[in-house]
PDB file of C-alpha atoms and ligand atoms in Angstrom:
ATOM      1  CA  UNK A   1     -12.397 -25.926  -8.953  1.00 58.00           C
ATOM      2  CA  UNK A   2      -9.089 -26.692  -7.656  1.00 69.00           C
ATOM      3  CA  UNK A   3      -6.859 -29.350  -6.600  1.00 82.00           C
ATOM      4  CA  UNK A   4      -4.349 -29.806  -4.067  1.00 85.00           C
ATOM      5  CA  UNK A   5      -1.431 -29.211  -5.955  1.00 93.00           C
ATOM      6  CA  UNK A   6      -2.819 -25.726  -6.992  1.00 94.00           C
ATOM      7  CA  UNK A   7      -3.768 -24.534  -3.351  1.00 96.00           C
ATOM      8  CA  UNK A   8      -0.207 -25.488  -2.424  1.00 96.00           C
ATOM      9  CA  UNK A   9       0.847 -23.203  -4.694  1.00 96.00           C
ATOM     10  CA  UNK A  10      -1.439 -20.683  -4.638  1.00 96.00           C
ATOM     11  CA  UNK A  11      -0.562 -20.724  -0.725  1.00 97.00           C
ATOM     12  CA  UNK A  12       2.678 -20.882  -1.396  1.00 97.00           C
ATOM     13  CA  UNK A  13       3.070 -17.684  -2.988  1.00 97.00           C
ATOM     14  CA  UNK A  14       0.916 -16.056  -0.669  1.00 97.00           C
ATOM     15  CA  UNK A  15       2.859 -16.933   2.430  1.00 97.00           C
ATOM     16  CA  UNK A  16       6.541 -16.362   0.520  1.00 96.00           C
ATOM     17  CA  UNK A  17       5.349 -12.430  -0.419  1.00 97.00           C
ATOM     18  CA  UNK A  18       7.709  -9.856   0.802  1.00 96.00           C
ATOM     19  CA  UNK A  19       7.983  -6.202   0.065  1.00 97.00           C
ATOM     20  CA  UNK A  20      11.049  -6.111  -2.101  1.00 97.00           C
ATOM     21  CA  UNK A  21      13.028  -2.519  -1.641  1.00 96.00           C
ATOM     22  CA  UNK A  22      16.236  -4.288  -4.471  1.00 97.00           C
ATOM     23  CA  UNK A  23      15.639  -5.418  -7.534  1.00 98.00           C
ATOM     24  CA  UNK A  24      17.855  -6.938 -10.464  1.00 98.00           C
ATOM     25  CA  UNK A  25      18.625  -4.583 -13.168  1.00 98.00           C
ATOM     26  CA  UNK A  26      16.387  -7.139 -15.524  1.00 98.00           C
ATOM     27  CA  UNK A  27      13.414  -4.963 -17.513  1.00 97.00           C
ATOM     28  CA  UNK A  28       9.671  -6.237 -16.862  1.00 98.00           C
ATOM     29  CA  UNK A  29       8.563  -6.763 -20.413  1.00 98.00           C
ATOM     30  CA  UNK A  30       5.165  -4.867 -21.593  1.00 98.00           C
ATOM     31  CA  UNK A  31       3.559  -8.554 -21.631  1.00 98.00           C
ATOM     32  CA  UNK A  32       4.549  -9.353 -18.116  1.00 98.00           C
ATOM     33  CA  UNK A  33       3.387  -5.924 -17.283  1.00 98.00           C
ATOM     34  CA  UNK A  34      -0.484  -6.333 -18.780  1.00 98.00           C
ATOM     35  CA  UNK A  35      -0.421  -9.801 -18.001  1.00 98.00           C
ATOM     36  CA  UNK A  36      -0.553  -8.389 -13.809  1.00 98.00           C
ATOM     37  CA  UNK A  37      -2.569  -5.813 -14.470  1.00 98.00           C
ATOM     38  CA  UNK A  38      -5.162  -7.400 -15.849  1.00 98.00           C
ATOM     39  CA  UNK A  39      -5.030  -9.742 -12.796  1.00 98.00           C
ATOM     40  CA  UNK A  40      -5.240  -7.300 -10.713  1.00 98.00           C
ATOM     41  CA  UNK A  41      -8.717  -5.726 -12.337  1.00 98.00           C
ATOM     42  CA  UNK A  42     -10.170  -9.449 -11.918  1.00 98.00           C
ATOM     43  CA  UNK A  43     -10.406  -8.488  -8.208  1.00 98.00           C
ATOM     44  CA  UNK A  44     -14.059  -8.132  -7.133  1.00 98.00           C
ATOM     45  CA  UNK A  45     -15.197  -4.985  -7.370  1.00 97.00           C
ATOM     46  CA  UNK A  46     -17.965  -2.298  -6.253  1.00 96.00           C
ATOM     47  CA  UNK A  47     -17.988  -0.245  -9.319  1.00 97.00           C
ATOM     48  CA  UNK A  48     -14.725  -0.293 -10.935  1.00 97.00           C
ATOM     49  CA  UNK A  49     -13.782   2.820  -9.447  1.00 98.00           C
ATOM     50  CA  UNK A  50      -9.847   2.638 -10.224  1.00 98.00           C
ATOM     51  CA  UNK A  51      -7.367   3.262 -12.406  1.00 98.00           C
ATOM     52  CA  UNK A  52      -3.470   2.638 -12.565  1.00 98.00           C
ATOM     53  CA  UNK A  53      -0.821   4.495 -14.400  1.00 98.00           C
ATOM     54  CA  UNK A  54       2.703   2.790 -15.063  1.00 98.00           C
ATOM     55  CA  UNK A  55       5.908   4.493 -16.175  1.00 98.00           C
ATOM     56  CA  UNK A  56       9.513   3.048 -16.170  1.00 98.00           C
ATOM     57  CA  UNK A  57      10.755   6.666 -15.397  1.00 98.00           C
ATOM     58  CA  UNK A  58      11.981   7.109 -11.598  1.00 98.00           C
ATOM     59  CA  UNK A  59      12.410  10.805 -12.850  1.00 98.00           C
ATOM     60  CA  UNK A  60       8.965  10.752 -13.354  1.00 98.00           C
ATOM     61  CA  UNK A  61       8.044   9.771 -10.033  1.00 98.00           C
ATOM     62  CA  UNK A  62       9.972  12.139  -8.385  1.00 98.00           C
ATOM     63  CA  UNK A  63       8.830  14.987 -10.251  1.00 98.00           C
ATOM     64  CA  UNK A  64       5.323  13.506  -9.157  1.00 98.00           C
ATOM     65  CA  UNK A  65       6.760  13.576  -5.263  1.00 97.00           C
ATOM     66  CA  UNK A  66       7.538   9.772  -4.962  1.00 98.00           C
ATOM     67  CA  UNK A  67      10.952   9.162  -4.328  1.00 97.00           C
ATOM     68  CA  UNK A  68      11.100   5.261  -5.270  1.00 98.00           C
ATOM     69  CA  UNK A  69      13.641   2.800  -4.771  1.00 98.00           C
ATOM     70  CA  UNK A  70      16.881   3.285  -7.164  1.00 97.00           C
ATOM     71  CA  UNK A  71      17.025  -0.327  -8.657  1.00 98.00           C
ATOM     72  CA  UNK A  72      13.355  -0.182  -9.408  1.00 98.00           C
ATOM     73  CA  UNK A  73      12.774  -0.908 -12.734  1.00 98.00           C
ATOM     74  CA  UNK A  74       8.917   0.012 -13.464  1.00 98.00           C
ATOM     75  CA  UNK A  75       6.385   2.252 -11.309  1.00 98.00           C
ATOM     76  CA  UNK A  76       2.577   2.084 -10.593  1.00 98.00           C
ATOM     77  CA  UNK A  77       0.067   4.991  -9.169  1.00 98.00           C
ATOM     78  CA  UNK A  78      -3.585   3.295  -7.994  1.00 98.00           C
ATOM     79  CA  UNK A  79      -6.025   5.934  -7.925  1.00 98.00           C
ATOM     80  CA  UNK A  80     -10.011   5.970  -6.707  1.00 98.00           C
ATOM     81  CA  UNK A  81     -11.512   6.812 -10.136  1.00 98.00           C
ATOM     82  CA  UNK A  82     -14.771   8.955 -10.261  1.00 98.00           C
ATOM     83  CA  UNK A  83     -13.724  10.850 -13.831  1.00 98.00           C
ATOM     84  CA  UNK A  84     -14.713   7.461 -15.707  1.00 98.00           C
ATOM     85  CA  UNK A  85     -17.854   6.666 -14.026  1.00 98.00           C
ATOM     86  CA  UNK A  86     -19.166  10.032 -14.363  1.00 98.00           C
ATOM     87  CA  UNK A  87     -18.833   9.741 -17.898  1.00 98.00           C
ATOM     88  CA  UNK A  88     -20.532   6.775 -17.874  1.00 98.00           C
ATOM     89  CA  UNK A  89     -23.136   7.889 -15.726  1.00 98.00           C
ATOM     90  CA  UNK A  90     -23.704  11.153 -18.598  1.00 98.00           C
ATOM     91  CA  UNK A  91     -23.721   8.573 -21.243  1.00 98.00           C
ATOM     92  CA  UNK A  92     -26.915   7.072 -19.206  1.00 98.00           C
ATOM     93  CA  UNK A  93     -28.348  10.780 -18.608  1.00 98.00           C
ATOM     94  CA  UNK A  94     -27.702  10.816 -14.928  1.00 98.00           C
ATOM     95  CA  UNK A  95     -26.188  12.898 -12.902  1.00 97.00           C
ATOM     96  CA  UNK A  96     -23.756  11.603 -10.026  1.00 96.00           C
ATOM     97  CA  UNK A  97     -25.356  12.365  -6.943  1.00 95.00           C
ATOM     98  CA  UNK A  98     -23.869  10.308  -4.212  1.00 96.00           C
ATOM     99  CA  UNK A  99     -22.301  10.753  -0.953  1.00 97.00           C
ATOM    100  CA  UNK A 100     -18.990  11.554  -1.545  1.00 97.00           C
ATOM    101  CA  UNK A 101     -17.389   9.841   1.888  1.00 97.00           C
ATOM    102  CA  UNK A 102     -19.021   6.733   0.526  1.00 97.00           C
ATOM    103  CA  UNK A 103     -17.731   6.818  -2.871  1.00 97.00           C
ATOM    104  CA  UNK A 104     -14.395   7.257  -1.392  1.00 98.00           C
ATOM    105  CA  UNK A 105     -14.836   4.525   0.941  1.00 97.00           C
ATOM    106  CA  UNK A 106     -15.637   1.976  -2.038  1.00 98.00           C
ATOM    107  CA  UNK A 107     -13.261   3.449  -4.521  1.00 98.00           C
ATOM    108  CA  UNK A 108     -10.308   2.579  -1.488  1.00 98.00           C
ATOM    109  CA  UNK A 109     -12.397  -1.339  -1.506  1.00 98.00           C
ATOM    110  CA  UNK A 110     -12.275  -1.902  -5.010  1.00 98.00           C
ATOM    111  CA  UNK A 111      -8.429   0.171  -5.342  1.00 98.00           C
ATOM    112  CA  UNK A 112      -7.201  -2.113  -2.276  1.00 98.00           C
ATOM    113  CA  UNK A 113      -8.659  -5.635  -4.193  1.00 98.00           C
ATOM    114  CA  UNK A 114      -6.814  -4.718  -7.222  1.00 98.00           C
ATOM    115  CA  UNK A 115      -3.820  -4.110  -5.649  1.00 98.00           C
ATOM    116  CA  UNK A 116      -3.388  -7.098  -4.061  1.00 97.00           C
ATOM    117  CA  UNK A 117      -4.942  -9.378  -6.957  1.00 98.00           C
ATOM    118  CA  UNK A 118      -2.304  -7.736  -8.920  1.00 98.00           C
ATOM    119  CA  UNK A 119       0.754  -8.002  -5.807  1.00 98.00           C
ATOM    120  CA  UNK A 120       0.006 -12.123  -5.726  1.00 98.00           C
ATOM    121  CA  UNK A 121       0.131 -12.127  -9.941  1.00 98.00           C
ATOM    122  CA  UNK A 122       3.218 -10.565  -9.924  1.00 98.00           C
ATOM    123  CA  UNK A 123       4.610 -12.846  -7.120  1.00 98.00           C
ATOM    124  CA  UNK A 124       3.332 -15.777  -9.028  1.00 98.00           C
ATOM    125  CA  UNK A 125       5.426 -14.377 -11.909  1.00 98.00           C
ATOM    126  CA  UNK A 126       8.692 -14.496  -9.666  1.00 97.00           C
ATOM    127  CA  UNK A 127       8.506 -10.850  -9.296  1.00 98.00           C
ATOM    128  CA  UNK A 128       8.564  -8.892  -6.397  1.00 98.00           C
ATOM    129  CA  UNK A 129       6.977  -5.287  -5.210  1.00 98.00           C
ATOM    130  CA  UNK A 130       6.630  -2.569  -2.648  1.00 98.00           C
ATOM    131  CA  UNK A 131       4.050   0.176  -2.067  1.00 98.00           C
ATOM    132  CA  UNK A 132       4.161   3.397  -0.975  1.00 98.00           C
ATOM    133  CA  UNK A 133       2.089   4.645   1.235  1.00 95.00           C
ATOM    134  CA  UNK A 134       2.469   8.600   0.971  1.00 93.00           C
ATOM    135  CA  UNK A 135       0.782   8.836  -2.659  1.00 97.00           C
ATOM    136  CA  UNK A 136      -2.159  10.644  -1.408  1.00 96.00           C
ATOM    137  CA  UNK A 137      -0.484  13.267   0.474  1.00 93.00           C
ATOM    138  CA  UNK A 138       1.358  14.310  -3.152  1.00 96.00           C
ATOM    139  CA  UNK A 139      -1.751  14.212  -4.964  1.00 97.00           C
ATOM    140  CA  UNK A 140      -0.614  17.831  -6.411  1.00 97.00           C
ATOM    141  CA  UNK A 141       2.477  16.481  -8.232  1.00 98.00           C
ATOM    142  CA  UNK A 142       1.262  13.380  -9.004  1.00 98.00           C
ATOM    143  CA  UNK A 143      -1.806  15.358 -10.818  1.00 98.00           C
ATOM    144  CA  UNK A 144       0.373  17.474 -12.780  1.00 98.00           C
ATOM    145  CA  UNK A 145       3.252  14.600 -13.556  1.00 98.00           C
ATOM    146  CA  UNK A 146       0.895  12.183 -14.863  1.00 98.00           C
ATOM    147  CA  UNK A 147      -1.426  14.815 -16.009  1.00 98.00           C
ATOM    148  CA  UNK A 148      -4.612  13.348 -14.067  1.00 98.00           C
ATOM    149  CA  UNK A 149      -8.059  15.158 -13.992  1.00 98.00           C
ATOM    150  CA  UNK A 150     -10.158  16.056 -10.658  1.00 98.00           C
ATOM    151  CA  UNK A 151     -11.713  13.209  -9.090  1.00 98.00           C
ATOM    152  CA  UNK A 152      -9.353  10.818 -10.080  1.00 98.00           C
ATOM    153  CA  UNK A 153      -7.108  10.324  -6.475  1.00 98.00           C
ATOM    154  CA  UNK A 154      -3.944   8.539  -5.853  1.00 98.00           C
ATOM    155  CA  UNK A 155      -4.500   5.829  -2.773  1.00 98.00           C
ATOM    156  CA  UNK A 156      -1.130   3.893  -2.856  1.00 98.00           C
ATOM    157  CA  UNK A 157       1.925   4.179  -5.160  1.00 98.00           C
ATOM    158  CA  UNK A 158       4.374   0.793  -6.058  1.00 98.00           C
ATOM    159  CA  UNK A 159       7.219  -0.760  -7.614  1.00 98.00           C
ATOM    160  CA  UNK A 160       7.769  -4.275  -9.648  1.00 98.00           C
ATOM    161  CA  UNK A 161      10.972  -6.167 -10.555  1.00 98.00           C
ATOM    162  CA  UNK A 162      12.275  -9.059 -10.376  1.00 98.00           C
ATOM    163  CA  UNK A 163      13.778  -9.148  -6.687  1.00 98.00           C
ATOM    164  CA  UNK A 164      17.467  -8.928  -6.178  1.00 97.00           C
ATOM    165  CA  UNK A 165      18.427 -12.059  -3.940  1.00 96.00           C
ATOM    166  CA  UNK A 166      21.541 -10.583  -2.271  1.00 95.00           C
ATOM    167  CA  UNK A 167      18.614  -8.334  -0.654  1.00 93.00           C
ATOM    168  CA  UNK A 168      17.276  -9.862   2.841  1.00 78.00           C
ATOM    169  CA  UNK A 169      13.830 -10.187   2.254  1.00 85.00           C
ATOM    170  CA  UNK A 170      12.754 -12.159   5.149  1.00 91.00           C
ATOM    171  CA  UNK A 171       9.336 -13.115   6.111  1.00 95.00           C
ATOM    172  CA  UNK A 172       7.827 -10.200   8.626  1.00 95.00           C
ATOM    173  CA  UNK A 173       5.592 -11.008  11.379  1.00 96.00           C
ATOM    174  CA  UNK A 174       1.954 -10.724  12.134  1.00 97.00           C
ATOM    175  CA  UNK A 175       0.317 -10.544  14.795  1.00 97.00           C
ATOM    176  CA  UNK A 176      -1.480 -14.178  15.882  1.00 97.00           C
ATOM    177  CA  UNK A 177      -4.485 -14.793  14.179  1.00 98.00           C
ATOM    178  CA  UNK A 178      -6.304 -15.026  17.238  1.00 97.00           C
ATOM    179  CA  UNK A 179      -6.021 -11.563  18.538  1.00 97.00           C
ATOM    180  CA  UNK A 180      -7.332 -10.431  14.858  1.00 98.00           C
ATOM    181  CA  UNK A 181      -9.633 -12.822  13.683  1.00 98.00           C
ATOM    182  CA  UNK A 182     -12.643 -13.380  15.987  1.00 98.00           C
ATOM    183  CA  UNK A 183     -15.661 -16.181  15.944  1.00 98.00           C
ATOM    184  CA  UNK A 184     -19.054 -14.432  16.522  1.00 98.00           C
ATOM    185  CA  UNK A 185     -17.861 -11.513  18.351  1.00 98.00           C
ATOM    186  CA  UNK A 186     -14.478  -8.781  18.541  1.00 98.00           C
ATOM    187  CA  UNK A 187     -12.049  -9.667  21.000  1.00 96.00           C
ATOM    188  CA  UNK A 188     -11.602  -6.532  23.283  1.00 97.00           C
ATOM    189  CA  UNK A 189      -7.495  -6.839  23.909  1.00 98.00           C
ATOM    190  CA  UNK A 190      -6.767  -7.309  27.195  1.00 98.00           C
ATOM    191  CA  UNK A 191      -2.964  -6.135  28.477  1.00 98.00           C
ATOM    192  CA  UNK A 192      -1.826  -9.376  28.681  1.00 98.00           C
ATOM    193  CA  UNK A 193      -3.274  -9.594  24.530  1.00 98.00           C
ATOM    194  CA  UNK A 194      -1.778  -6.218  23.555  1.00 98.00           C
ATOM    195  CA  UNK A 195       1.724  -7.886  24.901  1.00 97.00           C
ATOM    196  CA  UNK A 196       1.134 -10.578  23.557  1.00 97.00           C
ATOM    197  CA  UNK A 197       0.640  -8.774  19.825  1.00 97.00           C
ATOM    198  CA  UNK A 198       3.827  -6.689  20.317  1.00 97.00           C
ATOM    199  CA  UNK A 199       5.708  -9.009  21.896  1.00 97.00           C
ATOM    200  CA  UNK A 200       5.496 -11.290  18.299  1.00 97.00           C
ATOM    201  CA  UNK A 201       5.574  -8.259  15.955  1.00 97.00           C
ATOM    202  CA  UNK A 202       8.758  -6.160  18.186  1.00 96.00           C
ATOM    203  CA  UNK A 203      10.843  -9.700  18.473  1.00 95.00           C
ATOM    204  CA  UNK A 204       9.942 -10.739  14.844  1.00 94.00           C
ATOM    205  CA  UNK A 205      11.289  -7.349  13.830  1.00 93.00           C
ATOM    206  CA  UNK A 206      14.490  -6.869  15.881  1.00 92.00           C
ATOM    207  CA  UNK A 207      15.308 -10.318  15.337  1.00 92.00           C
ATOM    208  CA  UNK A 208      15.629  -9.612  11.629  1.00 92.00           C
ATOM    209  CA  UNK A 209      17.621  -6.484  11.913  1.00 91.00           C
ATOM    210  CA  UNK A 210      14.593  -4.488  10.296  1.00 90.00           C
ATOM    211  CA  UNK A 211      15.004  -1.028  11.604  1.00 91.00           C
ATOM    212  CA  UNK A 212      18.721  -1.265  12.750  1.00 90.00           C
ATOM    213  CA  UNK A 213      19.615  -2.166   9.030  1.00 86.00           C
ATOM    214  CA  UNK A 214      18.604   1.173   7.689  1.00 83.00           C
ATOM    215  CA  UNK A 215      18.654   2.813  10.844  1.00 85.00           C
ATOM    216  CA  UNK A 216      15.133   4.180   9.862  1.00 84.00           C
ATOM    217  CA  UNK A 217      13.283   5.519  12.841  1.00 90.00           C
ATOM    218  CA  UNK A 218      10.168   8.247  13.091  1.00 89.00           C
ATOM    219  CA  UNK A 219      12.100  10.965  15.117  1.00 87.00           C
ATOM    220  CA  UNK A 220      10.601  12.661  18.004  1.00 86.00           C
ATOM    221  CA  UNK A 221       9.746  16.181  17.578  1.00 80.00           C
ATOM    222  CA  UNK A 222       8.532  17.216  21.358  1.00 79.00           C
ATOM    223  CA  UNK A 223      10.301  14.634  23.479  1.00 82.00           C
ATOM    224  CA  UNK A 224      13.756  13.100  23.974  1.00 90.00           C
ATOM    225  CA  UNK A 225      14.347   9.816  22.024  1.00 91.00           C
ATOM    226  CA  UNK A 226      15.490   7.797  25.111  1.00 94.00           C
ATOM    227  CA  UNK A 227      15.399   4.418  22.713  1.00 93.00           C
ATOM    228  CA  UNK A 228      18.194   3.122  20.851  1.00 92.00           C
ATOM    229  CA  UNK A 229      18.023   0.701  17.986  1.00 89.00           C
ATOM    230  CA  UNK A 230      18.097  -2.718  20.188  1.00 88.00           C
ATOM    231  CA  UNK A 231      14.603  -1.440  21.690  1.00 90.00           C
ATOM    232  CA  UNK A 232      13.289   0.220  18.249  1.00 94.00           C
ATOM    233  CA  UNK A 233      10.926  -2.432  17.445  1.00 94.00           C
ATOM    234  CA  UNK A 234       7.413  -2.632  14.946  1.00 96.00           C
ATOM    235  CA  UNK A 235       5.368  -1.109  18.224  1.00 97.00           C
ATOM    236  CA  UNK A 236       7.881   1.860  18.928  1.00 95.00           C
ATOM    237  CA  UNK A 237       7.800   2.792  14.995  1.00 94.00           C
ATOM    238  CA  UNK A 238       4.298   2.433  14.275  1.00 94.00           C
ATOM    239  CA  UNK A 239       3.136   4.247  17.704  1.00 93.00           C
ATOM    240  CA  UNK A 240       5.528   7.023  16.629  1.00 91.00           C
ATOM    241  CA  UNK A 241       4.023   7.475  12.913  1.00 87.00           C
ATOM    242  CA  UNK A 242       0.346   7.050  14.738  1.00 87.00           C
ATOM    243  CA  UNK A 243       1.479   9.736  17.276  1.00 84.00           C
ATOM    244  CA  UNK A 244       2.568  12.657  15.282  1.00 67.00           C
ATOM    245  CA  UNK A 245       3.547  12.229  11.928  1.00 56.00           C
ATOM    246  CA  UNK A 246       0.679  13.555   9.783  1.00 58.00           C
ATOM    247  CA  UNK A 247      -0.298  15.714  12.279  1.00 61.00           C
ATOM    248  CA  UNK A 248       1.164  18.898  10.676  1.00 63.00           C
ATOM    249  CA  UNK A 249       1.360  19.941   6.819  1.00 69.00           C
ATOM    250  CA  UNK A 250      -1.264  19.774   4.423  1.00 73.00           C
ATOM    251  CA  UNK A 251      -4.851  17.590   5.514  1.00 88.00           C
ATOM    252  CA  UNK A 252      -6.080  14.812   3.805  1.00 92.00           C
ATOM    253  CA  UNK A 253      -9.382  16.486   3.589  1.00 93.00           C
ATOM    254  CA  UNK A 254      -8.050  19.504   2.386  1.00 94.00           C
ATOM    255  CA  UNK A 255      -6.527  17.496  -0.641  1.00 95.00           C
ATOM    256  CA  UNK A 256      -8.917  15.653  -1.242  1.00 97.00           C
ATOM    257  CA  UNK A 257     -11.064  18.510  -1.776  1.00 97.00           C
ATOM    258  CA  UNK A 258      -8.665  19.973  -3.890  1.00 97.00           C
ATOM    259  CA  UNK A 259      -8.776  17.447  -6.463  1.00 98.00           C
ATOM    260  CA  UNK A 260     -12.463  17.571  -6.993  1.00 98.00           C
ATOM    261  CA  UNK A 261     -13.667  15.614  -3.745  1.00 97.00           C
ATOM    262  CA  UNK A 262     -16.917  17.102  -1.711  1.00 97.00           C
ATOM    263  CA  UNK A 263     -16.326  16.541   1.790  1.00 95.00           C
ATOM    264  CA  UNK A 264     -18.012  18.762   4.542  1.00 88.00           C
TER     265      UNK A 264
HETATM  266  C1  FMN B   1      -0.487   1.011   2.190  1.00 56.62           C
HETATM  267  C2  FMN B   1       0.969   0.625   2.347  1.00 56.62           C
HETATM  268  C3  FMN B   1       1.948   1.593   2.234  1.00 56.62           C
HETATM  269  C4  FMN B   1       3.289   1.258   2.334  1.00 56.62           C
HETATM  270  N1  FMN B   1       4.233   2.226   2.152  1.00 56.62           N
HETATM  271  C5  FMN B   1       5.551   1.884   2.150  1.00 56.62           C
HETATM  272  C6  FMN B   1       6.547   2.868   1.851  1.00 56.62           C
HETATM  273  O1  FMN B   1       6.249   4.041   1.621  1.00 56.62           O
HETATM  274  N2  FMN B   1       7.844   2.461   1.816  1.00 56.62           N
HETATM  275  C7  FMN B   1       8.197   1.173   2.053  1.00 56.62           C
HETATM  276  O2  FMN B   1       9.388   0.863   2.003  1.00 56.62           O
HETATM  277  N3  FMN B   1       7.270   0.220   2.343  1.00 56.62           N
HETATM  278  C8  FMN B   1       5.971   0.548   2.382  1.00 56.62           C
HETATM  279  N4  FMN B   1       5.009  -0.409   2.639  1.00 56.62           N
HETATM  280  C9  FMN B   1       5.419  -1.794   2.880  1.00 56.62           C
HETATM  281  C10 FMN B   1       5.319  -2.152   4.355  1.00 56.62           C
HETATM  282  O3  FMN B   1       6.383  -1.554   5.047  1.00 56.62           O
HETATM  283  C11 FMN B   1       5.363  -3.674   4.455  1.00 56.62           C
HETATM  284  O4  FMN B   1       4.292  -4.224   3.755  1.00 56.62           O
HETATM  285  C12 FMN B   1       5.326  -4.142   5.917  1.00 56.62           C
HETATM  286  O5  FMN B   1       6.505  -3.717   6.572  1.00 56.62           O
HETATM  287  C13 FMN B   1       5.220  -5.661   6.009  1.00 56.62           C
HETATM  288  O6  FMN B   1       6.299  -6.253   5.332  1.00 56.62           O
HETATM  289  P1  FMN B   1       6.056  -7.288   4.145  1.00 56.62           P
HETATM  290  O7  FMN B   1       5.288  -6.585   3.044  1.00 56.62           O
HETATM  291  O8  FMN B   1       7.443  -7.670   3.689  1.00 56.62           O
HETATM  292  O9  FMN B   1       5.284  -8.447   4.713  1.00 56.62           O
HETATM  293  C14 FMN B   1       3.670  -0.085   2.571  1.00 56.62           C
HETATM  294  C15 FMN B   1       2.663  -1.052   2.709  1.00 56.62           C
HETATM  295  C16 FMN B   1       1.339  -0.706   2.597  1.00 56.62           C
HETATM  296  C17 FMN B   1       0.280  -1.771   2.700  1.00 56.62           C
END
C-alpha cells in the first residue's frame, strides 16, 4: 500500500534518473553498496539467474576490457548465471537439460529487472550511475579479471557515485508514449510516425549539446561522413551503431559459446 506522498516520490526519482558519466570524489560506503544491491535482487525474477561482481579498482576493469569513467568511484559486472543453478539443480539429482537460447533469454529478464531495481535504489540514495553496454563482447577479460567460471556471462557493466553537479546531466528524450505503447494492438509506424519519433529524440538531443559536447560520433567506414555536428542527432548515431558497428570482430554467438553456452 502506498500513499500519495510516496508515489510522488517514487515518481520523482524515476523521472529525475540520468546516466551520470562525473562523479564527486566521495567513496560509496560498503553499507550503501549492499543496501542497492540487495534492492536490486528484490526485482521479480524467473529463476534467479544472475550474479553481480563489484570492485572499486578502475585498473581492474580495464584489465577486464572496460574502460570506465575516471571519477568513478565503484564498478559493477551483471552476468546471466547458469554455474549456480546447476549446482542447485545436482544438489536435487537433475541434470540441466534446457534450451539454451531460452535460458539466455530469461537470464537477460531477470539480469535486466535487477539492474534497474538496483539503478532506482541507488537514485533514491542520491547517487547516480551509468552502464556499459560492451560487457559481453569482453567476456574473455572479464572471465579471467574477475576470475568467473563457464556459464556465468557478462550482459551489462556500470558505475555508482554520487554525481558531480558541475556535470550537465540533463533529462534525455523519449520517444512519445504513443508511438511505443499501444492499446490492443502494435502501431505499424507510418512516415509521418517515424518523423515524428526522431524529430523529438534528434531535437531533444542537439538541443542539449549531447553529441557536440564530446564530439562522439560512430564514424563511417565505407562512405563519406557528409554530416557535421549541428545535424548529428540520436537517429544519425544510433542508425550508424545499428548499421555497421558489430558487424566485424568477434560474434556474439561465438562468445557465448566460448564461455560454456550451447547455441547451434
Ligand atoms: C544496455 C545499455 C548500455 C549502455 N552503454 C553505455 C556505455 O557504454 N557508455 C555510456 O556512456 N552510456 C551507456 N549507456 C547509457 C545510455 O547512453 C543512456 O542511458 C541513454 O543515452 C539515455 O540517457 P539517460 O540514461 O541519461 O536517460 C548504456 C545504456 C544501456 C541501457
Amino acid at each position: 500500500m502506498t500513499d500519495s506522498s510516496t508515489a510522488d516520490i517514487v515518481f520523482r526519482v524515476i523521472h529525475n534518473r540520468r546516466s551520470v558519466r562525473k562523479y564527486l570524489d566521495k567513496e560509496v560506503s560498503n553499507e550503501i553498496l549492499f543496501k542497492i544491491l540487495e534492492a536490486g535482487f528484490r526485482a521479480p525474477f524467473a529463476a534467479q539467474l544472475c550474479s553481480a561482481i563489484y570492485t572499486r579498482s578502475r585498473e581492474k576493469m580495464k584489465e577486464a576490457g572496460i574502460s570506465v569513467y575516471s571519477t568513478a568511484p565503484v564498478h559493477l559486472i551483471f552476468f546471466i548465471d547458469f554455474c549456480r543453478l546447476e549446482k542447485i539443480m545436482t544438489h536435487r539429482s537433475h541434470e540441466y537439460g534446457y534450451d539454451d537460447m531460452m535460458a539466455i533469454w530469461l537470464g537477460m529478464q531477470d539480469v535486466s529487472l535487477m539492474i534497474e531495481n538496483l539503478t532506482i535504489a541507488a537514485e533514491s540514495l542520491g547517487l547516480g550511475s551509468v552502464l556499459y553496454g560492451l560487457a559481453p563482447l569482453k567476456a574473455d577479460s572479464i572471465a579471467k579479471t574477475f576470475k568467473v567460471p563457464k556459464r556465468v556471462f557478462p550482459v551489462v557493466g556500470m558505475s555508482i557515485g554520487y554525481p558531480d553537479p558541475s556535470e550537465n546531466t540533463e533529462i534525455r528524450p523519449r520517444f512519445p508514449l504513443e508511438m511505443a505503447a499501444f492499446e490492443d494492438e502494435y502501431r505499424n509506424h507510418t512516415d509521418e510516425d517515424v518523423k515524428a519519433c526522431m524529430k523529438v529524440m534528434d531535437e531533444g538531443y542537439i538541443a542539449q549539446g549531447y553529441y557536440i559536447k564530446d564530439r562522439t560520433k560512430v564514424e563511417l567506414v565505407d562512405k563519406e561522413d557528409t554530416i557535421g555536428f549541428d545535424k548529428y542527432s540520436w537517429s544519425e548515431h544510433i542508425s550508424r551503431k545499428f548499421r555497421s558497428a558489430f558487424r566485424s570482430g568477434d560474434p556474439l554467438l561465438d562468445i557465448l559459446r566460448r564461455h560454456g553456452f550451447d547455441l547451434k
